[in-house]
Short mmCIF file of C-alpha atoms and ligand atoms in Angstrom, two decimals:
data_model
loop_
_atom_site.label_atom_id
_atom_site.label_comp_id
_atom_site.label_asym_id
_atom_site.label_seq_id
_atom_site.Cartn_x
_atom_site.Cartn_y
_atom_site.Cartn_z
CA MET U 1 73.21 36.97 21.41
CA LYS U 2 71.02 34.60 19.44
CA ILE U 3 69.60 35.47 16.04
CA GLY U 4 66.92 33.88 13.90
CA ILE U 5 67.62 33.66 10.16
CA ILE U 6 64.92 33.56 7.50
CA GLY U 7 64.91 34.09 3.72
CA ASP U 8 63.27 33.18 0.42
CA ILE U 9 59.82 33.83 1.86
CA HIS U 10 58.37 34.27 -1.63
CA GLY U 11 54.98 35.63 -0.66
CA ASN U 12 54.08 32.52 1.35
CA LEU U 13 52.17 33.98 4.30
CA PRO U 14 51.22 30.71 6.09
CA ALA U 15 54.90 29.64 6.00
CA LEU U 16 56.16 33.03 7.24
CA GLN U 17 53.65 33.17 10.10
CA ALA U 18 54.49 29.64 11.28
CA THR U 19 58.23 30.32 11.03
CA LEU U 20 58.08 33.56 13.01
CA LYS U 21 55.93 31.91 15.66
CA PHE U 22 58.58 29.20 15.99
CA LEU U 23 61.46 31.71 16.12
CA ASP U 24 59.62 33.75 18.77
CA SER U 25 59.45 30.59 20.91
CA GLU U 26 63.25 30.26 20.46
CA MET U 27 63.73 33.63 22.22
CA CYS U 28 65.89 35.22 19.50
CA ASP U 29 67.34 38.66 20.19
CA ALA U 30 66.85 39.61 16.53
CA ILE U 31 65.64 38.12 13.27
CA VAL U 32 67.38 38.80 9.95
CA CYS U 33 66.27 38.06 6.40
CA THR U 34 68.38 37.07 3.38
CA GLY U 35 65.91 38.47 0.82
CA ASP U 36 63.25 37.39 -1.67
CA ILE U 37 60.25 38.45 0.36
CA VAL U 38 58.11 38.29 -2.80
CA GLY U 39 57.74 36.23 -6.00
CA TYR U 40 56.05 32.84 -6.61
CA GLY U 41 53.53 33.19 -3.76
CA ALA U 42 50.17 34.92 -3.39
CA SER U 43 50.73 37.15 -0.33
CA PRO U 44 53.54 39.56 -1.23
CA ARG U 45 52.00 42.59 0.48
CA GLU U 46 51.21 40.73 3.70
CA CYS U 47 54.73 39.25 3.92
CA LEU U 48 56.35 42.60 3.17
CA ASN U 49 54.26 44.32 5.84
CA ILE U 50 55.31 41.76 8.48
CA ILE U 51 59.02 42.25 7.67
CA ARG U 52 58.58 46.02 7.91
CA GLU U 53 56.44 46.02 11.06
CA ARG U 54 58.88 43.76 12.89
CA GLN U 55 61.82 45.84 11.59
CA ILE U 56 63.61 42.71 10.37
CA SER U 57 66.93 43.62 8.71
CA CYS U 58 66.72 42.44 5.12
CA VAL U 59 68.78 42.50 1.91
CA LEU U 60 67.48 42.69 -1.65
CA GLY U 61 66.67 39.41 -3.42
CA ASN U 62 66.46 38.91 -7.17
CA HIS U 63 62.67 38.58 -7.08
CA ASP U 64 62.42 41.69 -4.88
CA GLN U 65 64.46 43.50 -7.51
CA TYR U 66 62.44 42.18 -10.48
CA VAL U 67 59.26 43.50 -8.88
CA THR U 68 60.76 47.00 -8.72
CA LEU U 69 61.74 46.94 -12.41
CA LEU U 70 59.18 48.24 -14.89
CA MET U 71 59.70 47.95 -18.65
CA ASP U 72 63.19 46.64 -18.00
CA PRO U 73 64.81 44.26 -20.53
CA ARG U 74 65.91 42.02 -17.65
CA LEU U 75 62.26 41.05 -17.15
CA GLU U 76 62.05 39.76 -20.73
CA LYS U 77 64.65 37.13 -19.90
CA LEU U 78 62.58 35.53 -17.13
CA ASP U 79 60.56 32.42 -17.89
CA PRO U 80 56.92 33.30 -18.64
CA ASP U 81 55.48 31.84 -15.42
CA THR U 82 57.94 33.71 -13.24
CA ARG U 83 57.31 36.92 -15.17
CA LYS U 84 53.58 36.47 -14.76
CA VAL U 85 53.95 36.37 -10.95
CA ILE U 86 56.34 39.34 -10.98
CA GLU U 87 53.83 41.44 -12.95
CA TRP U 88 50.95 40.26 -10.72
CA THR U 89 53.03 41.18 -7.65
CA GLN U 90 53.74 44.65 -9.05
CA GLY U 91 49.98 45.18 -9.20
CA LYS U 92 49.57 44.12 -5.55
CA LEU U 93 52.11 46.60 -4.16
CA ASP U 94 51.59 50.34 -3.93
CA MET U 95 54.31 52.81 -4.92
CA GLU U 96 55.42 53.24 -1.32
CA ALA U 97 55.95 49.49 -0.90
CA LEU U 98 57.79 49.27 -4.24
CA LYS U 99 60.08 52.13 -3.17
CA TRP U 100 60.80 50.35 0.12
CA LEU U 101 61.73 47.17 -1.76
CA ALA U 102 63.90 49.12 -4.21
CA GLN U 103 65.97 50.67 -1.41
CA LEU U 104 66.94 47.33 0.14
CA PRO U 105 70.74 46.93 0.03
CA LEU U 106 72.50 44.11 -1.85
CA LYS U 107 74.50 43.36 1.28
CA LEU U 108 74.29 44.35 4.92
CA ASP U 109 77.25 44.45 7.29
CA MET U 110 75.77 43.54 10.68
CA GLY U 111 79.03 43.74 12.65
CA ASP U 112 79.46 40.08 13.59
CA PHE U 113 78.22 38.85 10.21
CA THR U 114 77.22 39.86 6.69
CA LEU U 115 73.83 39.36 5.04
CA VAL U 116 73.51 38.77 1.29
CA HIS U 117 70.96 37.10 -0.98
CA GLY U 118 73.21 35.37 -3.53
CA SER U 119 76.95 36.10 -3.72
CA LEU U 120 79.19 38.93 -2.49
CA GLU U 121 81.06 38.87 -5.81
CA PRO U 122 80.55 42.31 -7.40
CA HIS U 123 78.46 42.35 -10.61
CA ASN U 124 77.51 38.71 -10.02
CA HIS U 125 75.26 39.03 -7.01
CA TRP U 126 72.63 36.54 -8.25
CA ALA U 127 75.14 33.68 -8.51
CA TYR U 128 74.24 30.49 -6.63
CA VAL U 129 76.89 29.70 -4.04
CA THR U 130 76.48 25.95 -4.54
CA ASN U 131 79.76 24.94 -6.18
CA GLU U 132 83.44 25.43 -5.41
CA GLN U 133 84.24 27.97 -8.12
CA ILE U 134 81.37 30.29 -7.31
CA ALA U 135 81.95 29.88 -3.57
CA ALA U 136 85.64 30.81 -4.02
CA ARG U 137 84.69 34.01 -5.86
CA HIS U 138 82.15 34.80 -3.15
CA PHE U 139 84.67 34.25 -0.33
CA ALA U 140 87.20 36.53 -2.04
CA HIS U 141 84.77 39.35 -1.25
CA GLN U 142 83.53 38.15 2.15
CA HIS U 143 85.44 40.22 4.69
CA SER U 144 83.64 39.03 7.83
CA PRO U 145 84.19 35.52 9.26
CA LEU U 146 80.49 34.72 8.94
CA ALA U 147 77.84 35.43 6.30
CA PHE U 148 74.27 34.31 5.74
CA GLY U 149 72.84 33.96 2.24
CA GLY U 150 69.83 32.49 0.48
CA HIS U 151 68.85 32.20 -3.20
CA SER U 152 69.41 28.46 -3.86
CA HIS U 153 66.70 27.46 -1.33
CA LEU U 154 69.06 24.65 -0.22
CA PRO U 155 70.33 24.44 3.38
CA THR U 156 74.10 24.54 2.91
CA LEU U 157 77.24 25.21 4.87
CA CYS U 158 80.18 26.65 2.88
CA ARG U 159 83.57 27.00 4.54
CA GLN U 160 86.93 28.11 3.24
CA ARG U 161 90.19 27.83 5.12
CA ALA U 162 93.04 30.13 4.02
CA GLY U 163 94.82 28.68 0.99
CA ALA U 164 92.35 25.81 0.58
CA PRO U 165 89.38 25.35 -1.77
CA PRO U 166 85.88 25.91 -0.33
CA GLU U 167 84.02 22.96 1.17
CA ILE U 168 80.26 22.73 0.74
CA SER U 169 78.03 20.44 2.77
CA PHE U 170 74.40 20.00 3.80
CA LEU U 171 73.68 22.23 6.78
CA LYS U 172 73.50 20.39 10.12
CA ASN U 173 73.29 21.49 13.72
CA SER U 174 76.93 22.22 14.56
CA VAL U 175 79.37 24.38 16.49
CA LEU U 176 81.55 26.37 14.09
CA HIS U 177 85.14 27.49 14.50
CA LEU U 178 84.85 30.91 12.96
CA ASP U 179 88.51 31.82 13.40
CA ASP U 180 89.97 29.10 11.18
CA ALA U 181 87.72 29.48 8.12
CA LYS U 182 85.35 31.91 6.43
CA THR U 183 81.82 30.60 6.69
CA MET U 184 78.73 31.18 4.55
CA ILE U 185 75.45 29.63 5.72
CA ASN U 186 72.20 29.17 3.81
CA VAL U 187 69.42 28.02 6.14
CA GLY U 188 67.07 27.18 3.24
CA ALA U 189 63.79 28.75 2.17
CA VAL U 190 60.83 29.70 4.32
CA GLY U 191 58.35 29.84 1.48
CA GLN U 192 59.57 27.44 -1.21
CA PRO U 193 61.95 24.71 0.03
CA ARG U 194 63.76 22.75 -2.70
CA ASP U 195 65.43 19.95 -0.73
CA ARG U 196 62.43 17.59 -0.84
CA ASP U 197 61.40 18.54 2.69
CA PRO U 198 58.30 20.69 2.19
CA ARG U 199 58.37 22.20 5.68
CA ALA U 200 59.48 25.84 6.02
CA ALA U 201 63.22 26.21 6.68
CA CYS U 202 64.90 28.70 9.00
CA GLY U 203 67.86 28.80 11.35
CA THR U 204 69.14 30.12 14.64
CA PHE U 205 72.70 31.16 15.40
CA ASP U 206 73.86 31.41 18.99
CA PHE U 207 76.96 33.61 19.26
CA ALA U 208 77.72 32.39 22.81
CA GLU U 209 78.89 29.03 21.43
CA ASN U 210 78.93 29.75 17.65
CA ARG U 211 76.25 27.14 17.13
CA ILE U 212 74.19 27.06 13.93
CA ALA U 213 70.91 25.20 14.24
CA PRO U 214 68.80 24.58 11.13
CA HIS U 215 65.09 24.17 11.83
CA ARG U 216 62.08 22.91 9.89
CA VAL U 217 58.62 24.20 10.68
CA ALA U 218 55.40 22.50 9.60
CA TYR U 219 52.84 24.91 8.19
CA ASP U 220 49.51 24.82 6.35
CA ILE U 221 50.80 24.03 2.84
CA ALA U 222 47.25 23.52 1.50
CA ALA U 223 46.35 27.07 2.56
CA ALA U 224 49.36 28.53 0.70
CA GLN U 225 48.47 26.45 -2.38
CA ALA U 226 44.83 27.59 -2.25
CA LEU U 227 45.91 31.25 -2.18
CA ILE U 228 48.08 30.73 -5.30
CA ARG U 229 45.23 28.99 -7.15
CA GLN U 230 42.66 31.61 -6.10
CA ALA U 231 44.96 34.34 -7.41
CA GLY U 232 45.18 32.56 -10.79
CA LEU U 233 48.96 32.21 -10.56
CA PRO U 234 50.76 29.33 -12.37
CA GLU U 235 49.75 25.94 -10.97
CA ARG U 236 53.31 24.66 -10.77
CA PHE U 237 54.15 27.22 -8.07
CA ALA U 238 51.33 25.72 -5.97
CA ALA U 239 52.10 22.07 -6.78
CA ARG U 240 55.79 22.23 -5.89
CA LEU U 241 55.12 23.41 -2.32
CA GLU U 242 53.93 19.98 -1.14
CA LEU U 243 56.91 18.31 -2.84
CA GLY U 244 59.54 20.62 -1.45
CA LYS U 245 61.21 21.09 -4.81
ZN1 ZN O 301 64.35 32.72 -3.84
#
């Protein structure tokens, strides 16, 4: 079995379309999503519809959750630009779409692996698994050998051998030994990469040889930026796309 992994789409339709076209050419048996379908970008409804139509298994991201919250004090804590996009996104989704987003699970046990957006640590699910301490708390609650997560928008490989501290490294094409360490993989963001490579990020995992392959897909960044500007959303969410940060 070979799966395609996507996440942090963030309403970026040109990036999502290019990424799915690439993954279709990779002949994946299934595609899974680590959450944050919406937020930042100008095509939340279109992206959400694609995930639903293709029946892509998906967990809840923090932006997905924010969009389903109305009059909630948690929204007050967001920075004003982010809140502006969340409120704009709420207006673009009908009640049925909002209900679908709201029912997404925080984690999904897929048998061979677990899907999560941030961390599996209870009551701290929007933690960024990018340092040893947070990774250790995540792994304490990861009961499968392999998990895929998103949230930081950084392609990372986290591994923890029994009795040892977690090791975090930049994700590279590699064959993993899943029986000697717990593994958590972030393939990076489809719709808003933050590792200075502006191309869309995704991954494939081949269970026949336990090979993780990170991929970058060129897409029409100018088109995604134009949609953000036409919608009147904050300029910085358009500008950062060509910088990959
Ligand atoms: Zn995100």
